[in-house]
Tab-separated table of C-alpha atoms in Angstrom:
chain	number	residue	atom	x	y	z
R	76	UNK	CA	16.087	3.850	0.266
R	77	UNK	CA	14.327	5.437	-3.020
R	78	UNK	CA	12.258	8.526	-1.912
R	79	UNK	CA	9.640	9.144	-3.545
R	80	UNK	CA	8.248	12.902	-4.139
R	81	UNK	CA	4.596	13.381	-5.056
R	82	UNK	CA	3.048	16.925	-6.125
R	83	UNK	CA	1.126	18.988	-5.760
R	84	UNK	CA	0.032	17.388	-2.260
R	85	UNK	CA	-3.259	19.338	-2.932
R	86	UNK	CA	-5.369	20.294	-5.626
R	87	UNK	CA	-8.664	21.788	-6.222
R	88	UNK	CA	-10.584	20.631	-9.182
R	89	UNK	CA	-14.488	20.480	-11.197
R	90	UNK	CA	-16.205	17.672	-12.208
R	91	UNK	CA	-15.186	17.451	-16.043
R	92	UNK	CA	-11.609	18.636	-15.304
R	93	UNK	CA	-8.317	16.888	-16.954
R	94	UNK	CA	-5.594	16.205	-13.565
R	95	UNK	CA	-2.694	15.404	-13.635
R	96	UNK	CA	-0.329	14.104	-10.388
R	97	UNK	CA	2.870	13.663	-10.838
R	98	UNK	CA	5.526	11.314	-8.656
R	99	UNK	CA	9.442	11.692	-8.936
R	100	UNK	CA	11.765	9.045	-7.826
R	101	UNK	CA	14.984	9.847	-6.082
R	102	UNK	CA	16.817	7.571	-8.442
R	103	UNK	CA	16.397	5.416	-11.560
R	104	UNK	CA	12.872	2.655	-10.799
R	105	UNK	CA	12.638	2.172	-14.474
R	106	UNK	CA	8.925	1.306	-14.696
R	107	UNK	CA	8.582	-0.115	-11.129
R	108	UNK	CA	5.671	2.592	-9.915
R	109	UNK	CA	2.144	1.837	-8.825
R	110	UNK	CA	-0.739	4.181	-8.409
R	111	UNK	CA	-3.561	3.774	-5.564
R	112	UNK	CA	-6.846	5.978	-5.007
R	113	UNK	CA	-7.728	5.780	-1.164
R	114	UNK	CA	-10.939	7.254	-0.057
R	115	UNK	CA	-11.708	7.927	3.814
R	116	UNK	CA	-11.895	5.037	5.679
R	117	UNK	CA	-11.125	2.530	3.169
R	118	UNK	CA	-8.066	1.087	2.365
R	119	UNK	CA	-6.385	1.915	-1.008
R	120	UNK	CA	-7.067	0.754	-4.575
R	121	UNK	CA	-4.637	-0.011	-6.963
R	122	UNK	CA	-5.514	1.965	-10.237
R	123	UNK	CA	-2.503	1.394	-12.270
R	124	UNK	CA	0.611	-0.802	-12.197
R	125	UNK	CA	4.016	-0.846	-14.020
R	126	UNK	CA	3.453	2.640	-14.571
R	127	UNK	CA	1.308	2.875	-17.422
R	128	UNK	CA	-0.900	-1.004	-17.176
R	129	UNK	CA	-4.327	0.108	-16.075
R	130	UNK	CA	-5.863	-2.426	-13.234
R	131	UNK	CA	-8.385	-4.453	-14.112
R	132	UNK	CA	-11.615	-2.662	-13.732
R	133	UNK	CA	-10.154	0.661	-13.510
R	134	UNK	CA	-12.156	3.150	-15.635
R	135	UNK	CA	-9.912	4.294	-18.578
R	136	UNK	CA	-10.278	7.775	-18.144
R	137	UNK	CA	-6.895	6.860	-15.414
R	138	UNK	CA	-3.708	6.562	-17.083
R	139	UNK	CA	-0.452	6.511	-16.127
R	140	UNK	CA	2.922	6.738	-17.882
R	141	UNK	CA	6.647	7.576	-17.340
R	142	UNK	CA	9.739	6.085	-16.395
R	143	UNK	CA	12.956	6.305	-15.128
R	144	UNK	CA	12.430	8.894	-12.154
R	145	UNK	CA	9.455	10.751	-13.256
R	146	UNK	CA	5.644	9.683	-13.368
R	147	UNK	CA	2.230	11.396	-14.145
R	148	UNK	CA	-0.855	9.938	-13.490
R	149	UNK	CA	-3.893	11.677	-15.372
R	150	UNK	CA	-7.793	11.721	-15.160
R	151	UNK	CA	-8.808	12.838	-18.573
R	152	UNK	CA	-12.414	13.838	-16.748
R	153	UNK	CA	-12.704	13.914	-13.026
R	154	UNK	CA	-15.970	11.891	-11.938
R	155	UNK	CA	-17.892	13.067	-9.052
R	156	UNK	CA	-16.204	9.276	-7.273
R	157	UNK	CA	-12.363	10.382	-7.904
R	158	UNK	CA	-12.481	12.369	-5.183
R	159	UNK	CA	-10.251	11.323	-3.268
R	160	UNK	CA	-6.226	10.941	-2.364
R	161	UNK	CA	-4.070	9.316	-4.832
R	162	UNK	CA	-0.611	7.923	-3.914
R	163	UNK	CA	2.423	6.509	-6.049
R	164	UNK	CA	5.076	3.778	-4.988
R	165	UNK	CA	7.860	2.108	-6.352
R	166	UNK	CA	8.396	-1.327	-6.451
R	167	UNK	CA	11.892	-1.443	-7.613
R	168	UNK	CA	13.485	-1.991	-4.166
R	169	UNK	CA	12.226	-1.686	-0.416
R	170	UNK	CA	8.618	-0.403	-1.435
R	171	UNK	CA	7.853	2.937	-0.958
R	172	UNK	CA	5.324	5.225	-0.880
R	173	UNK	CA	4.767	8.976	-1.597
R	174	UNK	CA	3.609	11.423	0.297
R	175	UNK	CA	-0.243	11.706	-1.268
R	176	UNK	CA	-2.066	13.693	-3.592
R	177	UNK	CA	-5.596	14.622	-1.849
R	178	UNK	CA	-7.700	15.609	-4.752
R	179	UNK	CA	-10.814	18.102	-3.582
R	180	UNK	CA	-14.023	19.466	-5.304
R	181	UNK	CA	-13.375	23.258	-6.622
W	289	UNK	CA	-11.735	-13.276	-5.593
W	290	UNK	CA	-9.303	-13.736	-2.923
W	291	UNK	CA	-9.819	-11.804	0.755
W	292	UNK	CA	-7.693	-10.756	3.336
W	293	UNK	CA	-9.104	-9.738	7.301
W	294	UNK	CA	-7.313	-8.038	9.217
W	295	UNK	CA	-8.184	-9.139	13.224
W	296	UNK	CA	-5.652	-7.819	16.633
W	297	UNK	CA	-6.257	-6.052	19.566
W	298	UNK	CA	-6.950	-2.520	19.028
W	299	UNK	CA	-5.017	-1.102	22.523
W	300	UNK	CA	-1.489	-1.917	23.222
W	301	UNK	CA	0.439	-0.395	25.609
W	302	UNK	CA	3.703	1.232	25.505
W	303	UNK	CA	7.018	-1.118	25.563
W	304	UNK	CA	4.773	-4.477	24.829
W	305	UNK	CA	4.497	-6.673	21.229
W	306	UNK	CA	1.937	-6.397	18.655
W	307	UNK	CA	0.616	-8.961	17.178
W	308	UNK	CA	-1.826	-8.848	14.207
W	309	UNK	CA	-3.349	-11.669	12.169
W	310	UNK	CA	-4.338	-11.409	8.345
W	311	UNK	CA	-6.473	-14.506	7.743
W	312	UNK	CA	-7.069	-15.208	3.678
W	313	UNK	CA	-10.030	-16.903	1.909
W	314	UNK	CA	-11.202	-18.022	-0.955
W	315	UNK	CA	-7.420	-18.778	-1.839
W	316	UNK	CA	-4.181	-20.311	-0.308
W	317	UNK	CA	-1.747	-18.760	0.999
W	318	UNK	CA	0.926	-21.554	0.162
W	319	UNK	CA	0.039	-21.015	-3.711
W	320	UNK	CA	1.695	-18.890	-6.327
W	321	UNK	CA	4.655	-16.671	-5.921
W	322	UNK	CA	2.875	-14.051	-4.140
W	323	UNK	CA	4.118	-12.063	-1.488
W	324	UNK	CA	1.875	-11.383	1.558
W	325	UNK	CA	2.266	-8.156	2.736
W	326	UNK	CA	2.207	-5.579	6.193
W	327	UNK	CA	1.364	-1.717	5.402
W	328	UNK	CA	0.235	0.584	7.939
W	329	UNK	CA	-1.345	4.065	8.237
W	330	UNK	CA	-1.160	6.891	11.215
W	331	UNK	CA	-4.568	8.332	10.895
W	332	UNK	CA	-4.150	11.611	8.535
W	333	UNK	CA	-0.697	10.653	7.388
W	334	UNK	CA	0.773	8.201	4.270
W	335	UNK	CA	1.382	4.701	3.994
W	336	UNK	CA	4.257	2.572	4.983
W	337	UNK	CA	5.220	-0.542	4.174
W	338	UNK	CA	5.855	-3.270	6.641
W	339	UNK	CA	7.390	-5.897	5.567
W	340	UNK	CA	6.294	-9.103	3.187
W	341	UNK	CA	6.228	-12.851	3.897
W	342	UNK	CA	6.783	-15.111	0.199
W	343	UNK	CA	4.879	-18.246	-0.671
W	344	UNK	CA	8.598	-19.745	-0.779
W	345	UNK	CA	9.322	-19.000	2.844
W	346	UNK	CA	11.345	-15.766	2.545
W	347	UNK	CA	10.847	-12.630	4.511
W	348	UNK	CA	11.914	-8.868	3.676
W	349	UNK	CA	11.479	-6.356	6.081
W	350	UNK	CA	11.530	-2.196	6.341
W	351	UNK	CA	14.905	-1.422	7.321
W	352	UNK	CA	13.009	1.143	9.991
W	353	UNK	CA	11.238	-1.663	11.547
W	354	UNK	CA	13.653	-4.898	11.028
W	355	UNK	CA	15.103	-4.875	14.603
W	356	UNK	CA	11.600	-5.293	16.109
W	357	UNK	CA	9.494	-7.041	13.417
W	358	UNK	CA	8.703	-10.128	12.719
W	359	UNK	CA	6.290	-11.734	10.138
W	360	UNK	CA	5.573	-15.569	10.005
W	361	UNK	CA	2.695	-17.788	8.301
W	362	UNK	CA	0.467	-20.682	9.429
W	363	UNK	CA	-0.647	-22.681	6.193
W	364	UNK	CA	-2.558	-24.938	8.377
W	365	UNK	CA	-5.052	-21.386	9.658
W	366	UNK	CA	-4.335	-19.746	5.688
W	367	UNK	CA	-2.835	-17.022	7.948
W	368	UNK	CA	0.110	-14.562	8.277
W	369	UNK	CA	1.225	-12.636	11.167
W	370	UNK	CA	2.615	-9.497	12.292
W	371	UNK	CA	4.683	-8.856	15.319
W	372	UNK	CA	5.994	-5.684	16.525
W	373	UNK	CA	7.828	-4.950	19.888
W	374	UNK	CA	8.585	-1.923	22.102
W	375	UNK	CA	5.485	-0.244	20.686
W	376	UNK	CA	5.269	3.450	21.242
W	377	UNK	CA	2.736	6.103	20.258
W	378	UNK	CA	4.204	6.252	17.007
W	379	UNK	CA	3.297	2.953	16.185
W	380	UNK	CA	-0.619	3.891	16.752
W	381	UNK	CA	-1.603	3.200	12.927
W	382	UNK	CA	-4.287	1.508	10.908
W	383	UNK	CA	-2.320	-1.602	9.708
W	384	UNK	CA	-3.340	-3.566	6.554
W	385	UNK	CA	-2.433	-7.127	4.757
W	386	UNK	CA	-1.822	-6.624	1.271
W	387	UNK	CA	-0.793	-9.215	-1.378
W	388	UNK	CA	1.413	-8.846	-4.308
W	389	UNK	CA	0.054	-11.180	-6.963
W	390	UNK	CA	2.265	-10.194	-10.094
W	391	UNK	CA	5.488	-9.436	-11.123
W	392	UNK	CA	5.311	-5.540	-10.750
W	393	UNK	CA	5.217	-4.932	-6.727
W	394	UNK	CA	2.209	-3.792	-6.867
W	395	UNK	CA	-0.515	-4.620	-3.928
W	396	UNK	CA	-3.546	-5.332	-5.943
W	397	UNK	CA	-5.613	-6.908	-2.990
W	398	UNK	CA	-6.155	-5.269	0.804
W	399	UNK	CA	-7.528	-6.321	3.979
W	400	UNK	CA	-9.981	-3.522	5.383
W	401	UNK	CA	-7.376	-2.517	7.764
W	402	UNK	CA	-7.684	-2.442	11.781
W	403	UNK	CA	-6.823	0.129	14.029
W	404	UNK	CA	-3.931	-0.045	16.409
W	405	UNK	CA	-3.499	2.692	19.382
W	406	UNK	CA	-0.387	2.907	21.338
W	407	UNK	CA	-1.680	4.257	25.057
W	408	UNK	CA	-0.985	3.383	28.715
């Protein structure tokens, strides 16, 4: 199975602020990684596919990029709404998830 | 805008089979070359993936899971199923359908999700 590693698993942040997540592979996925932003009690929502292809509707202050075995995915200005818990996974074999990022107001 | 609903009984108890329904509208589940998919959730922890069903009849399945999971379609109901044997308390998860509509793996469509306790 490809592991996949997601950090910090925590962060504090202010409205306004630039975030960044990042997700490491535990072997080559080329560009096979997703990103998903689950609030409580919802299921997730897929933000970014590919690695880098923003879903449609997604507000463009997401983006994603990387490849190979190491991702970022950025908010260039966290909205009041991002809160929330972000999570990567790689669709290059058996799907996999990471652990979660759960991103809380500072 | 296609939908997924998740519908099962929310108790099981220890040693018996799950069995979950995802039930799809406004779309058909023969169509396309999506996959339908099983993910699931212990309350406070990450997700998992199931296992997927394919418009062409094919099945994958989590290694972890394979030896009691099973995942079949109805095209006459638009439905896919989920069933999962010897449940234990580490099965007790929110469990969602999911579908894959492009080429990337990625699940761009969810059910709501429905809770699933493991307890005698």
């Amino acid at each position: 199975d490809i592991q996949m590693t997601q950090s910090p698993s925590s962060l504090s942040a202010s409205v306004g602020d630039r975030v960044t997540i990042t997700c490491r592979a535990s072997q080559n996925i080329n560009n096979f990684l997703n990103w998903y932003q689950q609030k409580p009690g919802k299921a997730p929502k897929l933000l970014i596919y590919a690695a880098s292809s923003l879903q449609s509707g997604v507000p463009s202050r997401f983006s994603g990029s990387g490849s190979g075995t190491d991702f970022t995915l950025t908010i260039s200005s966290l909205q009041p709404e991002d809160f929330a818990t972000y999570y990567c996974q790689q669709s290059y074999s058996t799907p996999f998830f990471g652990g979660g990022t759960k991103v809380e107001i500072k | 805008q296609v939908q997924l609903q998740e519908s099962g009984p929310g108790l099981v108890k220890p040693s018996q089979t799950l069995s979950l329904t995802c039930t799809v509208s406004s779309g058909s589940i023969s169509s396309g070359r999506y996959s339908w998919n099983w993910i699931r959730q212990p309350a406070g922890k990450g997700l998992e993936w199931i296992g997927r069903f394919y418009a062409s009849g094919s099945t994958n399945y989590n290694p972890s899971l394979k030896s009691r999971l099973t995942i079949s379609v109805d095209t006459s109901k638009n439905q896919f199923s989920l069933q999962l044997s010897s449940m234990t308390a580490a099965d007790t998860a929110v469990y969602y359908c999911a579908i894959d509509r492009g080429r990337w793996g990625a699940f761009d469509t969810w059910g709501q999700g429905t809770m699933v306790t493991v307890s005698s």
